[in-house]
């Protein structure tokens, strides 16, 4: 099959649409991760008492926020990769490439 095939262009258009959907879902996931991270940090900030349990709680929240922040960054990196793939698919669907 040649690179100028109508079938390849149709597949590329479907791929671009699928990647656009995946990017929307990734953006939603990133937003949700950042929202829960902010909520946890705000809860920890309102817990200002200084007992051993509170100190452990603050440490756990800090660690958890670091993990969630890493997940959010990973989601954002995946979105960047998906954007490049979507762009390539759109070019191919338009007959370029």
mmCIF file of N, CA and C in Angstrom:
data_model
loop_
_atom_site.group_PDB
_atom_site.id
_atom_site.type_symbol
_atom_site.label_atom_id
_atom_site.label_comp_id
_atom_site.label_asym_id
_atom_site.label_seq_id
_atom_site.Cartn_x
_atom_site.Cartn_y
_atom_site.Cartn_z
ATOM 1 N N UNK A 1 0.861 -1.174 0.000
ATOM 2 C CA UNK A 1 0.000 0.000 0.000
ATOM 3 C C UNK A 1 0.905 1.234 0.000
ATOM 4 N N UNK A 2 0.620 2.163 -0.905
ATOM 5 C CA UNK A 2 1.437 3.364 -0.984
ATOM 6 C C UNK A 2 1.070 4.330 0.138
ATOM 7 N N UNK A 3 1.966 5.230 0.421
ATOM 8 C CA UNK A 3 1.723 6.220 1.467
ATOM 9 C C UNK A 3 0.634 7.213 1.070
ATOM 10 N N UNK A 4 0.261 7.249 -0.218
ATOM 11 C CA UNK A 4 -0.785 8.152 -0.679
ATOM 12 C C UNK A 4 -2.139 7.450 -0.771
ATOM 13 N N UNK A 5 -2.244 6.249 -0.238
ATOM 14 C CA UNK A 5 -3.459 5.453 -0.318
ATOM 15 C C UNK A 5 -4.623 6.122 0.410
ATOM 16 N N UNK A 6 -5.826 6.133 -0.207
ATOM 17 C CA UNK A 6 -7.009 6.664 0.489
ATOM 18 C C UNK A 6 -7.308 5.888 1.776
ATOM 19 N N UNK A 7 -7.029 4.585 1.774
ATOM 20 C CA UNK A 7 -7.260 3.779 2.975
ATOM 21 C C UNK A 7 -6.353 4.253 4.106
ATOM 22 N N UNK A 8 -5.101 4.522 3.791
ATOM 23 C CA UNK A 8 -4.174 5.019 4.800
ATOM 24 C C UNK A 8 -4.621 6.381 5.318
ATOM 25 N N UNK A 9 -5.103 7.234 4.422
ATOM 26 C CA UNK A 9 -5.598 8.545 4.853
ATOM 27 C C UNK A 9 -6.796 8.402 5.770
ATOM 28 N N UNK A 10 -7.713 7.489 5.466
ATOM 29 C CA UNK A 10 -8.894 7.264 6.315
ATOM 30 C C UNK A 10 -8.477 6.732 7.677
ATOM 31 N N UNK A 11 -7.535 5.806 7.692
ATOM 32 C CA UNK A 11 -7.035 5.266 8.965
ATOM 33 C C UNK A 11 -6.356 6.363 9.771
ATOM 34 N N UNK A 12 -5.610 7.210 9.095
ATOM 35 C CA UNK A 12 -4.930 8.298 9.786
ATOM 36 C C UNK A 12 -5.948 9.270 10.381
ATOM 37 N N UNK A 13 -7.039 9.512 9.675
ATOM 38 C CA UNK A 13 -8.081 10.399 10.211
ATOM 39 C C UNK A 13 -8.706 9.780 11.454
ATOM 40 N N UNK A 14 -8.991 8.469 11.409
ATOM 41 C CA UNK A 14 -9.526 7.782 12.586
ATOM 42 C C UNK A 14 -8.525 7.849 13.738
ATOM 43 N N UNK A 15 -7.259 7.648 13.424
ATOM 44 C CA UNK A 15 -6.212 7.696 14.445
ATOM 45 C C UNK A 15 -6.140 9.085 15.069
ATOM 46 N N UNK A 16 -6.220 10.122 14.238
ATOM 47 C CA UNK A 16 -6.177 11.496 14.756
ATOM 48 C C UNK A 16 -7.349 11.741 15.693
ATOM 49 N N UNK A 17 -8.532 11.259 15.328
ATOM 50 C CA UNK A 17 -9.713 11.435 16.187
ATOM 51 C C UNK A 17 -9.544 10.671 17.498
ATOM 52 N N UNK A 18 -9.026 9.458 17.420
ATOM 53 C CA UNK A 18 -8.789 8.666 18.635
ATOM 54 C C UNK A 18 -7.767 9.337 19.537
ATOM 55 N N UNK A 19 -6.723 9.881 18.937
ATOM 56 C CA UNK A 19 -5.701 10.566 19.721
ATOM 57 C C UNK A 19 -6.244 11.857 20.335
ATOM 58 N N UNK A 20 -7.111 12.555 19.630
ATOM 59 C CA UNK A 20 -7.726 13.762 20.195
ATOM 60 C C UNK A 20 -8.563 13.395 21.417
ATOM 61 N N UNK A 21 -9.304 12.287 21.324
ATOM 62 C CA UNK A 21 -10.085 11.822 22.474
ATOM 63 C C UNK A 21 -9.163 11.436 23.630
ATOM 64 N N UNK A 22 -8.098 10.729 23.315
ATOM 65 C CA UNK A 22 -7.139 10.333 24.362
ATOM 66 C C UNK A 22 -6.539 11.560 25.032
ATOM 67 N N UNK A 23 -6.247 12.588 24.250
ATOM 68 C CA UNK A 23 -5.682 13.813 24.831
ATOM 69 C C UNK A 23 -6.677 14.511 25.741
ATOM 70 N N UNK A 24 -7.957 14.506 25.370
ATOM 71 C CA UNK A 24 -8.970 15.106 26.246
ATOM 72 C C UNK A 24 -9.049 14.334 27.562
ATOM 73 N N UNK A 25 -8.994 13.014 27.464
ATOM 74 C CA UNK A 25 -9.054 12.189 28.673
ATOM 75 C C UNK A 25 -7.811 12.389 29.538
ATOM 76 N N UNK A 26 -6.660 12.527 28.906
ATOM 77 C CA UNK A 26 -5.432 12.787 29.655
ATOM 78 C C UNK A 26 -5.508 14.139 30.364
ATOM 79 N N UNK A 27 -6.055 15.130 29.696
ATOM 80 C CA UNK A 27 -6.201 16.454 30.319
ATOM 81 C C UNK A 27 -7.134 16.371 31.525
ATOM 82 N N UNK A 28 -8.234 15.612 31.385
ATOM 83 C CA UNK A 28 -9.148 15.432 32.510
ATOM 84 C C UNK A 28 -8.444 14.741 33.677
ATOM 85 N N UNK A 29 -7.654 13.720 33.376
ATOM 86 C CA UNK A 29 -6.933 12.994 34.426
ATOM 87 C C UNK A 29 -5.937 13.912 35.129
ATOM 88 N N UNK A 30 -5.220 14.698 34.355
ATOM 89 C CA UNK A 30 -4.251 15.621 34.936
ATOM 90 C C UNK A 30 -4.956 16.638 35.833
ATOM 91 N N UNK A 31 -6.067 17.184 35.356
ATOM 92 C CA UNK A 31 -6.820 18.150 36.160
ATOM 93 C C UNK A 31 -7.296 17.525 37.464
ATOM 94 N N UNK A 32 -7.796 16.305 37.391
ATOM 95 C CA UNK A 32 -8.286 15.637 38.601
ATOM 96 C C UNK A 32 -7.152 15.347 39.579
ATOM 97 N N UNK A 33 -6.026 14.906 39.065
ATOM 98 C CA UNK A 33 -4.881 14.647 39.941
ATOM 99 C C UNK A 33 -4.435 15.925 40.643
ATOM 100 N N UNK A 34 -4.363 17.005 39.892
ATOM 101 C CA UNK A 34 -3.939 18.275 40.501
ATOM 102 C C UNK A 34 -4.983 18.781 41.506
ATOM 103 N N UNK A 35 -6.263 18.548 41.235
ATOM 104 C CA UNK A 35 -7.321 18.956 42.164
ATOM 105 C C UNK A 35 -7.208 18.207 43.485
ATOM 106 N N UNK A 36 -7.032 16.881 43.426
ATOM 107 C CA UNK A 36 -6.938 16.130 44.680
ATOM 108 C C UNK A 36 -5.635 16.445 45.410
ATOM 109 N N UNK A 37 -4.593 16.750 44.670
ATOM 110 C CA UNK A 37 -3.332 17.122 45.300
ATOM 111 C C UNK A 37 -3.498 18.442 46.065
ATOM 112 N N UNK A 38 -4.170 19.412 45.443
ATOM 113 C CA UNK A 38 -4.422 20.695 46.129
ATOM 114 C C UNK A 38 -5.303 20.491 47.351
ATOM 115 N N UNK A 39 -6.332 19.655 47.228
ATOM 116 C CA UNK A 39 -7.241 19.412 48.355
ATOM 117 C C UNK A 39 -6.493 18.774 49.529
ATOM 118 N N UNK A 40 -5.626 17.826 49.235
ATOM 119 C CA UNK A 40 -4.850 17.180 50.302
ATOM 120 C C UNK A 40 -3.908 18.176 50.967
ATOM 121 N N UNK A 41 -3.264 19.001 50.163
ATOM 122 C CA UNK A 41 -2.348 20.002 50.721
ATOM 123 C C UNK A 41 -3.109 21.021 51.578
ATOM 124 N N UNK A 42 -4.288 21.422 51.128
ATOM 125 C CA UNK A 42 -5.095 22.372 51.912
ATOM 126 C C UNK A 42 -5.541 21.745 53.232
ATOM 127 N N UNK A 43 -5.930 20.484 53.198
ATOM 128 C CA UNK A 43 -6.318 19.787 54.422
ATOM 129 C C UNK A 43 -5.141 19.731 55.390
ATOM 130 N N UNK A 44 -3.980 19.396 54.888
ATOM 131 C CA UNK A 44 -2.794 19.348 55.745
ATOM 132 C C UNK A 44 -2.482 20.725 56.327
ATOM 133 N N UNK A 45 -2.656 21.769 55.509
ATOM 134 C CA UNK A 45 -2.376 23.134 55.994
ATOM 135 C C UNK A 45 -3.337 23.534 57.107
ATOM 136 N N UNK A 46 -4.575 23.057 57.053
ATOM 137 C CA UNK A 46 -5.544 23.379 58.105
ATOM 138 C C UNK A 46 -5.320 22.556 59.363
ATOM 139 N N UNK A 47 -4.517 21.509 59.248
ATOM 140 C CA UNK A 47 -4.199 20.668 60.401
ATOM 141 C C UNK A 47 -2.898 21.198 60.988
ATOM 142 N N UNK A 48 -3.008 22.215 61.835
ATOM 143 C CA UNK A 48 -1.802 22.897 62.304
ATOM 144 C C UNK A 48 -1.368 22.471 63.702
ATOM 145 N N UNK A 49 -2.029 21.464 64.275
ATOM 146 C CA UNK A 49 -1.604 21.026 65.593
ATOM 147 C C UNK A 49 -0.325 20.218 65.479
ATOM 148 N N UNK A 50 0.445 20.160 66.557
ATOM 149 C CA UNK A 50 1.795 19.600 66.525
ATOM 150 C C UNK A 50 1.922 18.335 67.386
ATOM 151 N N UNK A 51 1.143 17.342 67.106
ATOM 152 C CA UNK A 51 1.283 16.067 67.798
ATOM 153 C C UNK A 51 2.094 15.137 66.902
ATOM 154 N N UNK A 52 2.602 14.038 67.450
ATOM 155 C CA UNK A 52 3.306 13.080 66.580
ATOM 156 C C UNK A 52 2.420 12.591 65.427
ATOM 157 N N UNK A 53 1.133 12.366 65.698
ATOM 158 C CA UNK A 53 0.230 11.915 64.633
ATOM 159 C C UNK A 53 0.089 12.980 63.544
ATOM 160 N N UNK A 54 -0.003 14.232 63.950
ATOM 161 C CA UNK A 54 -0.132 15.319 62.967
ATOM 162 C C UNK A 54 1.130 15.430 62.125
ATOM 163 N N UNK A 55 2.283 15.286 62.756
ATOM 164 C CA UNK A 55 3.541 15.348 61.998
ATOM 165 C C UNK A 55 3.625 14.196 60.999
ATOM 166 N N UNK A 56 3.193 13.005 61.415
ATOM 167 C CA UNK A 56 3.170 11.863 60.488
ATOM 168 C C UNK A 56 2.191 12.141 59.346
ATOM 169 N N UNK A 57 1.025 12.695 59.700
ATOM 170 C CA UNK A 57 0.026 13.022 58.677
ATOM 171 C C UNK A 57 0.601 13.999 57.657
ATOM 172 N N UNK A 58 1.260 15.049 58.137
ATOM 173 C CA UNK A 58 1.861 16.032 57.220
ATOM 174 C C UNK A 58 2.915 15.369 56.333
ATOM 175 N N UNK A 59 3.723 14.507 56.919
ATOM 176 C CA UNK A 59 4.744 13.801 56.133
ATOM 177 C C UNK A 59 4.121 12.907 55.073
ATOM 178 N N UNK A 60 3.047 12.206 55.450
ATOM 179 C CA UNK A 60 2.372 11.328 54.491
ATOM 180 C C UNK A 60 1.719 12.132 53.375
ATOM 181 N N UNK A 61 1.108 13.255 53.740
ATOM 182 C CA UNK A 61 0.477 14.099 52.717
ATOM 183 C C UNK A 61 1.541 14.644 51.769
ATOM 184 N N UNK A 62 2.664 15.095 52.312
ATOM 185 C CA UNK A 62 3.744 15.597 51.454
ATOM 186 C C UNK A 62 4.226 14.521 50.489
ATOM 187 N N UNK A 63 4.425 13.307 51.013
ATOM 188 C CA UNK A 63 4.885 12.201 50.162
ATOM 189 C C UNK A 63 3.833 11.874 49.102
ATOM 190 N N UNK A 64 2.567 11.818 49.536
ATOM 191 C CA UNK A 64 1.491 11.494 48.612
ATOM 192 C C UNK A 64 1.379 12.549 47.522
ATOM 193 N N UNK A 65 1.490 13.820 47.901
ATOM 194 C CA UNK A 65 1.421 14.896 46.913
ATOM 195 C C UNK A 65 2.590 14.803 45.922
ATOM 196 N N UNK A 66 3.742 14.392 46.407
ATOM 197 C CA UNK A 66 4.873 14.192 45.500
ATOM 198 C C UNK A 66 4.590 13.086 44.497
ATOM 199 N N UNK A 67 3.990 12.004 44.965
ATOM 200 C CA UNK A 67 3.641 10.894 44.076
ATOM 201 C C UNK A 67 2.593 11.326 43.057
ATOM 202 N N UNK A 68 1.546 11.990 43.535
ATOM 203 C CA UNK A 68 0.474 12.438 42.639
ATOM 204 C C UNK A 68 1.010 13.478 41.654
ATOM 205 N N UNK A 69 1.862 14.367 42.123
ATOM 206 C CA UNK A 69 2.470 15.342 41.219
ATOM 207 C C UNK A 69 3.283 14.663 40.124
ATOM 208 N N UNK A 70 3.994 13.598 40.496
ATOM 209 C CA UNK A 70 4.744 12.830 39.496
ATOM 210 C C UNK A 70 3.818 12.173 38.486
ATOM 211 N N UNK A 71 2.694 11.645 38.971
ATOM 212 C CA UNK A 71 1.706 11.063 38.056
ATOM 213 C C UNK A 71 1.158 12.122 37.110
ATOM 214 N N UNK A 72 0.844 13.290 37.648
ATOM 215 C CA UNK A 72 0.315 14.376 36.810
ATOM 216 C C UNK A 72 1.336 14.770 35.746
ATOM 217 N N UNK A 73 2.608 14.847 36.131
ATOM 218 C CA UNK A 73 3.647 15.182 35.144
ATOM 219 C C UNK A 73 3.759 14.092 34.088
ATOM 220 N N UNK A 74 3.616 12.833 34.493
ATOM 221 C CA UNK A 74 3.644 11.730 33.531
ATOM 222 C C UNK A 74 2.480 11.806 32.558
ATOM 223 N N UNK A 75 1.308 12.137 33.076
ATOM 224 C CA UNK A 75 0.125 12.297 32.227
ATOM 225 C C UNK A 75 0.355 13.433 31.238
ATOM 226 N N UNK A 76 0.922 14.525 31.701
ATOM 227 C CA UNK A 76 1.183 15.669 30.827
ATOM 228 C C UNK A 76 2.221 15.320 29.757
ATOM 229 N N UNK A 77 3.211 14.511 30.115
ATOM 230 C CA UNK A 77 4.203 14.079 29.126
ATOM 231 C C UNK A 77 3.545 13.173 28.085
ATOM 232 N N UNK A 78 2.676 12.281 28.537
ATOM 233 C CA UNK A 78 1.952 11.405 27.605
ATOM 234 C C UNK A 78 1.085 12.238 26.675
ATOM 235 N N UNK A 79 0.486 13.301 27.199
ATOM 236 C CA UNK A 79 -0.325 14.183 26.367
ATOM 237 C C UNK A 79 0.535 14.829 25.282
ATOM 238 N N UNK A 80 1.727 15.248 25.643
ATOM 239 C CA UNK A 80 2.629 15.828 24.649
ATOM 240 C C UNK A 80 2.977 14.835 23.551
ATOM 241 N N UNK A 81 3.235 13.589 23.938
ATOM 242 C CA UNK A 81 3.517 12.541 22.953
ATOM 243 C C UNK A 81 2.296 12.294 22.073
ATOM 244 N N UNK A 82 1.117 12.247 22.682
ATOM 245 C CA UNK A 82 -0.115 12.023 21.923
ATOM 246 C C UNK A 82 -0.368 13.180 20.964
ATOM 247 N N UNK A 83 -0.040 14.397 21.382
ATOM 248 C CA UNK A 83 -0.209 15.557 20.507
ATOM 249 C C UNK A 83 0.644 15.414 19.249
ATOM 250 N N UNK A 84 1.891 14.984 19.433
ATOM 251 C CA UNK A 84 2.763 14.803 18.260
ATOM 252 C C UNK A 84 2.215 13.719 17.337
ATOM 253 N N UNK A 85 1.747 12.615 17.924
ATOM 254 C CA UNK A 85 1.174 11.547 17.103
ATOM 255 C C UNK A 85 -0.097 12.014 16.392
ATOM 256 N N UNK A 86 -0.923 12.790 17.108
ATOM 257 C CA UNK A 86 -2.150 13.321 16.502
ATOM 258 C C UNK A 86 -1.806 14.233 15.328
ATOM 259 N N UNK A 87 -0.818 15.076 15.507
ATOM 260 C CA UNK A 87 -0.394 15.983 14.439
ATOM 261 C C UNK A 87 0.085 15.192 13.222
ATOM 262 N N UNK A 88 0.880 14.176 13.453
ATOM 263 C CA UNK A 88 1.352 13.337 12.334
ATOM 264 C C UNK A 88 0.185 12.662 11.629
ATOM 265 N N UNK A 89 -0.774 12.166 12.399
ATOM 266 C CA UNK A 89 -1.939 11.496 11.808
ATOM 267 C C UNK A 89 -2.761 12.485 10.987
ATOM 268 N N UNK A 90 -2.907 13.716 11.483
ATOM 269 C CA UNK A 90 -3.672 14.717 10.751
ATOM 270 C C UNK A 90 -2.969 15.063 9.431
ATOM 271 N N UNK A 91 -1.658 15.159 9.470
ATOM 272 C CA UNK A 91 -0.907 15.443 8.239
ATOM 273 C C UNK A 91 -1.083 14.295 7.260
ATOM 274 N N UNK A 92 -0.982 13.083 7.768
ATOM 275 C CA UNK A 92 -1.136 11.923 6.882
ATOM 276 C C UNK A 92 -2.555 11.848 6.329
ATOM 277 N N UNK A 93 -3.545 12.154 7.158
ATOM 278 C CA UNK A 93 -4.943 12.108 6.711
ATOM 279 C C UNK A 93 -5.203 13.164 5.643
ATOM 280 N N UNK A 94 -4.485 14.272 5.726
ATOM 281 C CA UNK A 94 -4.660 15.339 4.748
ATOM 282 C C UNK A 94 -3.875 15.108 3.470
ATOM 283 N N UNK A 95 -3.184 13.983 3.384
ATOM 284 C CA UNK A 95 -2.429 13.671 2.170
ATOM 285 C C UNK A 95 -0.977 14.095 2.251
ATOM 286 N N UNK A 96 -0.578 14.702 3.371
ATOM 287 C CA UNK A 96 0.821 15.097 3.542
ATOM 288 C C UNK A 96 1.622 13.928 4.028
ATOM 289 N N UNK A 97 2.813 14.202 4.524
ATOM 290 C CA UNK A 97 3.610 13.163 5.154
ATOM 291 C C UNK A 97 4.404 12.476 4.193
#
